């Protein structure tokens, strides 16, 4: 009989009941400060004790022409008094700072939702840039939604007039006016934001005072206007959470902290060699601030130099780490093969984005799974781990360090643009409770003599710091003799060494696969990996609560896969695999376990919505 691995909670996040959760989307020109506005609203929401999840949505252009459709920047947050797993399917509130922001985002707003529009920006010039033939604030086309027109631009100019700013500088404060209104709408405290503005503009106190005045003016507008109609104050109660120290964290921050924690547990210093690329650059930025934890960061001249420097650091006795996105991983591929051939520990973080080639630099995708599992010349197996959320990146990074150091192998850690940039509350763990895995370097020749490629019970070769007396050895990209490490081209030796590298990775001990929701057998298993975790979990919970026979299985270990995964999948009549690609995990599951896994694919650059997976579950069970 099927058994439930986790009990379905009595309540779950929904964008519908305002008392439970609310989804707000801020959208404007890329110069309007929407990411800053969303980030500070997130901070105030976390301080209010709500659970939350965010989705920053950047334009691909560094600075698109102002007011154009492809220059829109947006930030979505789902917050509530119950468990939040996604940034929300449909916003309840859309704040549109110009016509382009309205046009690109209004279709995602739920029917009956609230639009707050800066009517001061809806002039003929901006309407033309957004490809509007008529003003949507006046022509009735927004009838399916509630509309609140405010001249935010003029109200901001009025608020900051006493500070003598030029018109351009004054209008830069309108995101703070908007934030002040949002803080009033959702009963948020302004004090932390005022403190932050004072610190941010400590060297320009006039700008600090102007932004604070705009913030207060937006808040006061909500308080005193006595507005009738749609704009009301909503109080969202704090979420019930277990006691502890919490902070908001992005995936990039969590990976950085997890890598530091992992190297501390391994008793190793860390060397990070990186090259700037969206959306992976934030990891280099965060690690560069953590020098006191034995972290050395190096911004190389290109991707190849970045990984080569990290391999050199691992050869010298530190843990080499590098990161990139799909195009950069492609450039690093030859060097990854070198790390596999030399059997040195190395952690490679791949923050996936839309591809191929340059593709969609700021949009999310999961299309590098084939690249991670198969994408090297020769038979070059490598462990692959996938983080499922921003907070989970911390634990996934520790696991990547553990496998790399204990098995003397490079490891690829997969995240994506959504995880890297999204934020959620994170309970700061007690790292003293995590079992350490200290590295042991070989420091003297064993009885019978030193062999650079002798193997322990895990198949790992010894790690020797160069210059250790009596342990002179040679490693490199040319095939070497089993045991000694001397160059060896013979057919039998190459077969032996290829098998040894394969068997070492195949033999890595990973935990058995668990079921997130539902039973261990039944009619349908929804199998996911990476950032699809939240929408799959919520969709399966909802289906399960309606009595549908469906379970959720989510993979962390992509390669090697858990030993029990094959028998687990064969206990279900159907297997559905939602992925933000054209079906890559689906193919791997079919290959490894001969199960008829069916794909649910989305490659729009946007995360899955819960409703999309719910509908696919219903079709599969029809």
PDB file of N, CA, C and O in Angstrom, residues 361-392:
ATOM      1  N   UNK A 361      19.880  36.272 -21.851  1.00  0.00           N
ATOM      2  CA  UNK A 361      20.813  36.362 -20.715  1.00  0.00           C
ATOM      3  C   UNK A 361      20.148  36.544 -19.355  1.00  0.00           C
ATOM      4  O   UNK A 361      20.668  36.063 -18.360  1.00  0.00           O
ATOM      5  N   UNK A 362      19.015  37.256 -19.312  1.00  0.00           N
ATOM      6  CA  UNK A 362      18.411  37.556 -18.012  1.00  0.00           C
ATOM      7  C   UNK A 362      17.181  36.712 -17.716  1.00  0.00           C
ATOM      8  O   UNK A 362      16.493  36.957 -16.728  1.00  0.00           O
ATOM      9  N   UNK A 363      16.888  35.728 -18.558  1.00  0.00           N
ATOM     10  CA  UNK A 363      15.700  34.898 -18.365  1.00  0.00           C
ATOM     11  C   UNK A 363      16.105  33.499 -17.923  1.00  0.00           C
ATOM     12  O   UNK A 363      17.201  33.013 -18.203  1.00  0.00           O
ATOM     13  N   UNK A 364      15.186  32.837 -17.230  1.00  0.00           N
ATOM     14  CA  UNK A 364      15.517  31.557 -16.607  1.00  0.00           C
ATOM     15  C   UNK A 364      15.200  30.380 -17.522  1.00  0.00           C
ATOM     16  O   UNK A 364      14.300  30.451 -18.365  1.00  0.00           O
ATOM     17  N   UNK A 365      15.952  29.300 -17.366  1.00  0.00           N
ATOM     18  CA  UNK A 365      15.750  28.079 -18.140  1.00  0.00           C
ATOM     19  C   UNK A 365      16.482  26.937 -17.436  1.00  0.00           C
ATOM     20  O   UNK A 365      17.337  27.165 -16.575  1.00  0.00           O
ATOM     21  N   UNK A 366      16.147  25.713 -17.802  1.00  0.00           N
ATOM     22  CA  UNK A 366      16.804  24.517 -17.251  1.00  0.00           C
ATOM     23  C   UNK A 366      17.395  23.682 -18.382  1.00  0.00           C
ATOM     24  O   UNK A 366      17.351  22.463 -18.335  1.00  0.00           O
ATOM     25  N   UNK A 367      17.980  24.326 -19.346  1.00  0.00           N
ATOM     26  CA  UNK A 367      18.340  23.621 -20.574  1.00  0.00           C
ATOM     27  C   UNK A 367      19.785  23.136 -20.619  1.00  0.00           C
ATOM     28  O   UNK A 367      20.275  22.764 -21.686  1.00  0.00           O
ATOM     29  N   UNK A 368      20.469  23.119 -19.470  1.00  0.00           N
ATOM     30  CA  UNK A 368      21.863  22.665 -19.467  1.00  0.00           C
ATOM     31  C   UNK A 368      22.049  21.298 -18.816  1.00  0.00           C
ATOM     32  O   UNK A 368      23.168  20.918 -18.474  1.00  0.00           O
ATOM     33  N   UNK A 369      20.970  20.539 -18.643  1.00  0.00           N
ATOM     34  CA  UNK A 369      21.110  19.233 -18.007  1.00  0.00           C
ATOM     35  C   UNK A 369      21.905  18.272 -18.885  1.00  0.00           C
ATOM     36  O   UNK A 369      22.786  17.562 -18.398  1.00  0.00           O
ATOM     37  N   UNK A 370      21.614  18.228 -20.185  1.00  0.00           N
ATOM     38  CA  UNK A 370      22.429  17.397 -21.080  1.00  0.00           C
ATOM     39  C   UNK A 370      23.893  17.823 -21.011  1.00  0.00           C
ATOM     40  O   UNK A 370      24.800  16.991 -20.980  1.00  0.00           O
ATOM     41  N   UNK A 371      24.125  19.121 -21.026  1.00  0.00           N
ATOM     42  CA  UNK A 371      25.494  19.640 -20.972  1.00  0.00           C
ATOM     43  C   UNK A 371      26.192  19.172 -19.697  1.00  0.00           C
ATOM     44  O   UNK A 371      27.358  18.779 -19.724  1.00  0.00           O
ATOM     45  N   UNK A 372      25.475  19.190 -18.573  1.00  0.00           N
ATOM     46  CA  UNK A 372      26.071  18.802 -17.300  1.00  0.00           C
ATOM     47  C   UNK A 372      26.366  17.303 -17.245  1.00  0.00           C
ATOM     48  O   UNK A 372      27.433  16.882 -16.795  1.00  0.00           O
ATOM     49  N   UNK A 373      25.430  16.492 -17.715  1.00  0.00           N
ATOM     50  CA  UNK A 373      25.575  15.039 -17.585  1.00  0.00           C
ATOM     51  C   UNK A 373      26.448  14.454 -18.694  1.00  0.00           C
ATOM     52  O   UNK A 373      27.288  13.584 -18.445  1.00  0.00           O
ATOM     53  N   UNK A 374      26.275  14.939 -19.924  1.00  0.00           N
ATOM     54  CA  UNK A 374      26.918  14.301 -21.067  1.00  0.00           C
ATOM     55  C   UNK A 374      27.933  15.186 -21.803  1.00  0.00           C
ATOM     56  O   UNK A 374      28.661  14.675 -22.666  1.00  0.00           O
ATOM     57  N   UNK A 375      27.986  16.485 -21.503  1.00  0.00           N
ATOM     58  CA  UNK A 375      28.607  17.424 -22.424  1.00  0.00           C
ATOM     59  C   UNK A 375      30.108  17.551 -22.394  1.00  0.00           C
ATOM     60  O   UNK A 375      30.627  18.665 -22.250  1.00  0.00           O
ATOM     61  N   UNK A 376      30.843  16.440 -22.528  1.00  0.00           N
ATOM     62  CA  UNK A 376      32.303  16.497 -22.603  1.00  0.00           C
ATOM     63  C   UNK A 376      32.802  15.466 -23.598  1.00  0.00           C
ATOM     64  O   UNK A 376      32.135  14.475 -23.856  1.00  0.00           O
ATOM     65  N   UNK A 377      33.983  15.716 -24.148  1.00  0.00           N
ATOM     66  CA  UNK A 377      34.534  14.715 -25.066  1.00  0.00           C
ATOM     67  C   UNK A 377      35.045  13.519 -24.275  1.00  0.00           C
ATOM     68  O   UNK A 377      35.472  13.625 -23.125  1.00  0.00           O
ATOM     69  N   UNK A 378      35.006  12.361 -24.912  1.00  0.00           N
ATOM     70  CA  UNK A 378      35.436  11.144 -24.234  1.00  0.00           C
ATOM     71  C   UNK A 378      34.408  10.702 -23.209  1.00  0.00           C
ATOM     72  O   UNK A 378      33.394  11.349 -22.984  1.00  0.00           O
ATOM     73  N   UNK A 379      34.659   9.587 -22.580  1.00  0.00           N
ATOM     74  CA  UNK A 379      33.816   9.140 -21.473  1.00  0.00           C
ATOM     75  C   UNK A 379      34.296   9.858 -20.230  1.00  0.00           C
ATOM     76  O   UNK A 379      35.300   9.464 -19.620  1.00  0.00           O
ATOM     77  N   UNK A 380      33.593  10.913 -19.855  1.00  0.00           N
ATOM     78  CA  UNK A 380      34.051  11.785 -18.773  1.00  0.00           C
ATOM     79  C   UNK A 380      32.920  12.028 -17.782  1.00  0.00           C
ATOM     80  O   UNK A 380      32.310  13.097 -17.766  1.00  0.00           O
ATOM     81  N   UNK A 381      32.603  11.048 -16.947  1.00  0.00           N
ATOM     82  CA  UNK A 381      31.484  11.207 -16.013  1.00  0.00           C
ATOM     83  C   UNK A 381      31.821  12.173 -14.888  1.00  0.00           C
ATOM     84  O   UNK A 381      32.980  12.281 -14.452  1.00  0.00           O
ATOM     85  N   UNK A 382      30.814  12.861 -14.414  1.00  0.00           N
ATOM     86  CA  UNK A 382      30.988  13.846 -13.361  1.00  0.00           C
ATOM     87  C   UNK A 382      29.703  13.927 -12.547  1.00  0.00           C
ATOM     88  O   UNK A 382      28.611  13.922 -13.124  1.00  0.00           O
ATOM     89  N   UNK A 383      29.783  14.000 -11.233  1.00  0.00           N
ATOM     90  CA  UNK A 383      28.564  14.154 -10.427  1.00  0.00           C
ATOM     91  C   UNK A 383      27.871  15.479 -10.734  1.00  0.00           C
ATOM     92  O   UNK A 383      28.520  16.499 -10.965  1.00  0.00           O
ATOM     93  N   UNK A 384      26.544  15.439 -10.717  1.00  0.00           N
ATOM     94  CA  UNK A 384      25.728  16.631 -10.978  1.00  0.00           C
ATOM     95  C   UNK A 384      24.668  16.729  -9.884  1.00  0.00           C
ATOM     96  O   UNK A 384      23.952  15.763  -9.611  1.00  0.00           O
ATOM     97  N   UNK A 385      24.573  17.911  -9.279  1.00  0.00           N
ATOM     98  CA  UNK A 385      23.621  18.189  -8.203  1.00  0.00           C
ATOM     99  C   UNK A 385      22.777  19.380  -8.623  1.00  0.00           C
ATOM    100  O   UNK A 385      23.275  20.308  -9.259  1.00  0.00           O
ATOM    101  N   UNK A 386      21.490  19.391  -8.270  1.00  0.00           N
ATOM    102  CA  UNK A 386      20.601  20.503  -8.611  1.00  0.00           C
ATOM    103  C   UNK A 386      19.954  21.059  -7.351  1.00  0.00           C
ATOM    104  O   UNK A 386      19.342  20.314  -6.577  1.00  0.00           O
ATOM    105  N   UNK A 387      20.093  22.366  -7.141  1.00  0.00           N
ATOM    106  CA  UNK A 387      19.403  23.044  -6.042  1.00  0.00           C
ATOM    107  C   UNK A 387      17.975  23.338  -6.456  1.00  0.00           C
ATOM    108  O   UNK A 387      17.696  23.618  -7.616  1.00  0.00           O
ATOM    109  N   UNK A 388      17.050  23.311  -5.502  1.00  0.00           N
ATOM    110  CA  UNK A 388      15.635  23.448  -5.846  1.00  0.00           C
ATOM    111  C   UNK A 388      15.038  24.806  -5.471  1.00  0.00           C
ATOM    112  O   UNK A 388      13.931  25.137  -5.893  1.00  0.00           O
ATOM    113  N   UNK A 389      15.724  25.587  -4.651  1.00  0.00           N
ATOM    114  CA  UNK A 389      15.209  26.894  -4.241  1.00  0.00           C
ATOM    115  C   UNK A 389      16.374  27.747  -3.783  1.00  0.00           C
ATOM    116  O   UNK A 389      17.507  27.255  -3.630  1.00  0.00           O
ATOM    117  N   UNK A 390      16.093  29.015  -3.525  1.00  0.00           N
ATOM    118  CA  UNK A 390      17.155  29.911  -3.080  1.00  0.00           C
ATOM    119  C   UNK A 390      17.786  29.405  -1.788  1.00  0.00           C
ATOM    120  O   UNK A 390      19.011  29.278  -1.684  1.00  0.00           O
ATOM    121  N   UNK A 391      16.980  29.095  -0.784  1.00  0.00           N
ATOM    122  CA  UNK A 391      17.519  28.637   0.491  1.00  0.00           C
ATOM    123  C   UNK A 391      18.211  27.283   0.359  1.00  0.00           C
ATOM    124  O   UNK A 391      19.222  27.019   1.024  1.00  0.00           O
ATOM    125  N   UNK A 392      17.690  26.416  -0.502  1.00  0.00           N
ATOM    126  CA  UNK A 392      18.271  25.080  -0.678  1.00  0.00           C
ATOM    127  C   UNK A 392      19.669  25.138  -1.276  1.00  0.00           C
ATOM    128  O   UNK A 392      20.433  24.170  -1.165  1.00  0.00           O
TER     129      UNK A 392
END
